[in-house]
Amino acid sequence: KPGFIKDVLGEFVPLKLAEYIFQACGGTSKGISFKDLLCGLVLLTRGEEPEKIKFIFCLCCNEAGTHVYKDNLVRLVQACDNGYVPEAIADCFSDSERVTFEEFKDWLLHRRDATSLTNWLLVEKDTVTLSNELETPTFYQTLAGVTHLQES
């Protein structure tokens, strides 16, 4: 789990959110399978909007996967937004303390930027990538790393 959080998601994802993502990607106390890791990464980086909405729903729904309770969503949002809960959350639960997937999806389609998580996955789509071009090693750096040779 710590390796997933540090090496896969990186230091910019809040710890509590990283734990939610780890569990949503199939992580357990024993770790995460390669297949689950790969599926999670593909979803985060290349997933279509309906898939990402379903993923966000799964991050905060009840164990049965049928509803999102207001308390669960508030906990997730607080973990992502340093304790701040946007007013948009109240709009989602105007009629009840829980919503179905369809109700959640309808709300989210109108409020894609409601939280930092939804903004990150649904609005700023190009910010989630599998590589960082700024840190890609040159051919010579790669060769030196493999051969353990240094420039003189």
Coordinates of C-alpha atoms in Angstrom, one line a residue:
K1 CA 0.0 0.0 0.0
P2 CA 2.7 2.6 0.8
G3 CA 4.5 1.7 -2.4
F4 CA 1.3 2.3 -4.4
I5 CA 0.7 5.6 -2.7
K6 CA 4.3 6.8 -3.0
D7 CA 5.5 5.3 -6.3
V8 CA 2.2 5.1 -8.3
L9 CA 0.1 8.1 -7.3
G10 CA 3.0 10.3 -6.1
E11 CA 3.3 12.9 -3.5
F12 CA 0.7 15.3 -4.9
V13 CA -2.3 13.1 -4.1
P14 CA -3.5 13.6 -0.5
L15 CA -2.9 10.5 1.7
K16 CA -6.5 9.9 2.5
L17 CA -7.5 10.2 -1.1
A18 CA -4.7 7.8 -2.1
E19 CA -6.0 5.3 0.4
Y20 CA -9.5 5.6 -1.2
I21 CA -8.1 5.1 -4.7
F22 CA -6.0 2.1 -3.5
Q23 CA -9.1 0.4 -2.2
A24 CA -11.2 1.3 -5.2
C25 CA -8.5 -0.2 -7.5
G26 CA -8.8 -3.5 -5.7
G27 CA -6.1 -3.0 -3.1
T28 CA -6.2 -5.1 0.1
S29 CA -4.0 -5.5 3.2
K30 CA -2.0 -8.0 1.1
G31 CA -1.3 -5.5 -1.7
I32 CA -2.7 -5.1 -5.2
S33 CA -2.6 -7.4 -8.2
F34 CA -0.9 -6.3 -11.3
K35 CA -4.1 -6.5 -13.3
D36 CA -6.0 -4.3 -10.8
L37 CA -3.1 -1.8 -10.7
L38 CA -3.0 -1.7 -14.5
C39 CA -6.8 -1.3 -14.8
G40 CA -6.8 1.5 -12.2
L41 CA -4.0 3.4 -14.0
V42 CA -5.7 3.0 -17.4
L43 CA -9.0 4.3 -15.9
L44 CA -7.3 7.3 -14.3
T45 CA -5.3 8.2 -17.3
R46 CA -7.3 7.1 -20.3
G47 CA -10.8 6.5 -18.9
E48 CA -13.9 8.0 -20.5
E49 CA -16.1 10.3 -18.6
P50 CA -18.8 7.7 -17.8
E51 CA -16.1 5.4 -16.4
K52 CA -14.6 8.1 -14.3
I53 CA -18.0 9.0 -12.9
K54 CA -18.6 5.4 -12.0
F55 CA -15.2 5.3 -10.3
I56 CA -15.9 8.4 -8.3
F57 CA -19.3 6.9 -7.3
C58 CA -17.4 3.7 -6.2
L59 CA -15.0 5.8 -4.1
C60 CA -17.8 7.1 -1.9
C61 CA -20.7 4.6 -2.1
N62 CA -21.9 2.2 0.5
E63 CA -20.5 -1.4 0.7
A64 CA -23.4 -2.7 -1.4
G65 CA -22.5 -0.2 -4.1
T66 CA -26.1 1.0 -4.4
H67 CA -26.1 4.5 -2.8
V68 CA -23.8 7.4 -1.8
Y69 CA -24.6 8.6 1.6
K70 CA -24.0 12.3 2.4
D71 CA -21.6 11.4 5.3
N72 CA -19.5 9.3 3.0
L73 CA -19.2 11.9 0.3
V74 CA -18.4 14.6 2.9
R75 CA -15.6 12.4 4.4
L76 CA -14.1 11.9 0.9
V77 CA -14.3 15.5 0.0
Q78 CA -12.8 16.6 3.3
A79 CA -9.9 14.2 2.7
C80 CA -9.3 15.7 -0.8
D81 CA -9.9 19.3 0.1
N82 CA -8.2 19.7 3.4
G83 CA -11.4 19.7 5.4
Y84 CA -13.3 22.1 3.1
V85 CA -16.7 21.0 2.0
P86 CA -18.1 22.9 -1.0
E87 CA -21.7 24.1 -1.0
A88 CA -22.3 22.0 -4.2
I89 CA -22.3 18.9 -2.0
A90 CA -25.6 20.1 -0.4
D91 CA -27.1 20.3 -3.9
C92 CA -26.5 16.6 -4.4
F93 CA -28.5 15.7 -1.3
S94 CA -31.4 18.3 -1.4
D95 CA -34.1 15.6 -1.2
S96 CA -32.4 12.9 0.9
E97 CA -29.4 11.8 2.9
R98 CA -28.5 9.3 0.1
V99 CA -28.5 9.2 -3.7
T100 CA -28.5 6.5 -6.3
F101 CA -25.9 6.2 -9.0
E102 CA -28.3 7.9 -11.5
E103 CA -28.9 10.8 -9.2
F104 CA -25.2 11.1 -8.4
K105 CA -24.3 11.0 -12.1
D106 CA -26.9 13.7 -13.0
W107 CA -25.6 15.9 -10.2
L108 CA -22.0 15.4 -11.2
L109 CA -22.6 16.0 -14.9
H110 CA -23.9 19.5 -13.9
R111 CA -21.1 20.1 -11.3
R112 CA -18.0 18.5 -12.7
D113 CA -15.9 21.0 -10.7
A114 CA -17.7 20.5 -7.4
T115 CA -14.6 19.1 -5.6
S116 CA -10.9 18.9 -6.3
L117 CA -11.3 15.2 -7.1
T118 CA -14.0 15.6 -9.6
N119 CA -12.3 18.6 -11.1
W120 CA -9.0 16.6 -11.4
L121 CA -10.7 13.6 -13.1
L122 CA -13.4 15.2 -15.1
V123 CA -12.3 18.8 -16.0
E124 CA -8.5 18.7 -16.0
K125 CA -8.3 15.5 -17.9
D126 CA -4.8 16.1 -19.4
T127 CA -3.2 16.4 -15.9
V128 CA -3.4 12.7 -15.2
T129 CA -0.6 10.9 -17.1
L130 CA 1.5 7.8 -16.7
S131 CA 4.8 9.6 -17.3
N132 CA 6.4 12.9 -16.7
E133 CA 8.2 14.2 -19.7
L134 CA 10.3 16.5 -17.5
E135 CA 12.0 13.6 -15.8
T136 CA 12.4 11.3 -18.8
P137 CA 16.1 10.2 -18.8
T138 CA 18.1 10.7 -22.0
F139 CA 19.5 7.8 -23.9
Y140 CA 22.9 8.3 -22.2
Q141 CA 21.4 8.5 -18.7
T142 CA 19.5 5.2 -19.4
L143 CA 22.7 3.6 -20.8
A144 CA 24.7 4.7 -17.8
G145 CA 22.1 3.3 -15.4
V146 CA 22.1 -0.1 -17.1
T147 CA 25.9 -0.4 -17.6
H148 CA 26.8 1.5 -14.4
L149 CA 29.4 3.5 -16.4
Q150 CA 30.0 7.2 -15.7
E151 CA 31.3 10.1 -17.8
S152 CA 34.9 11.0 -17.3

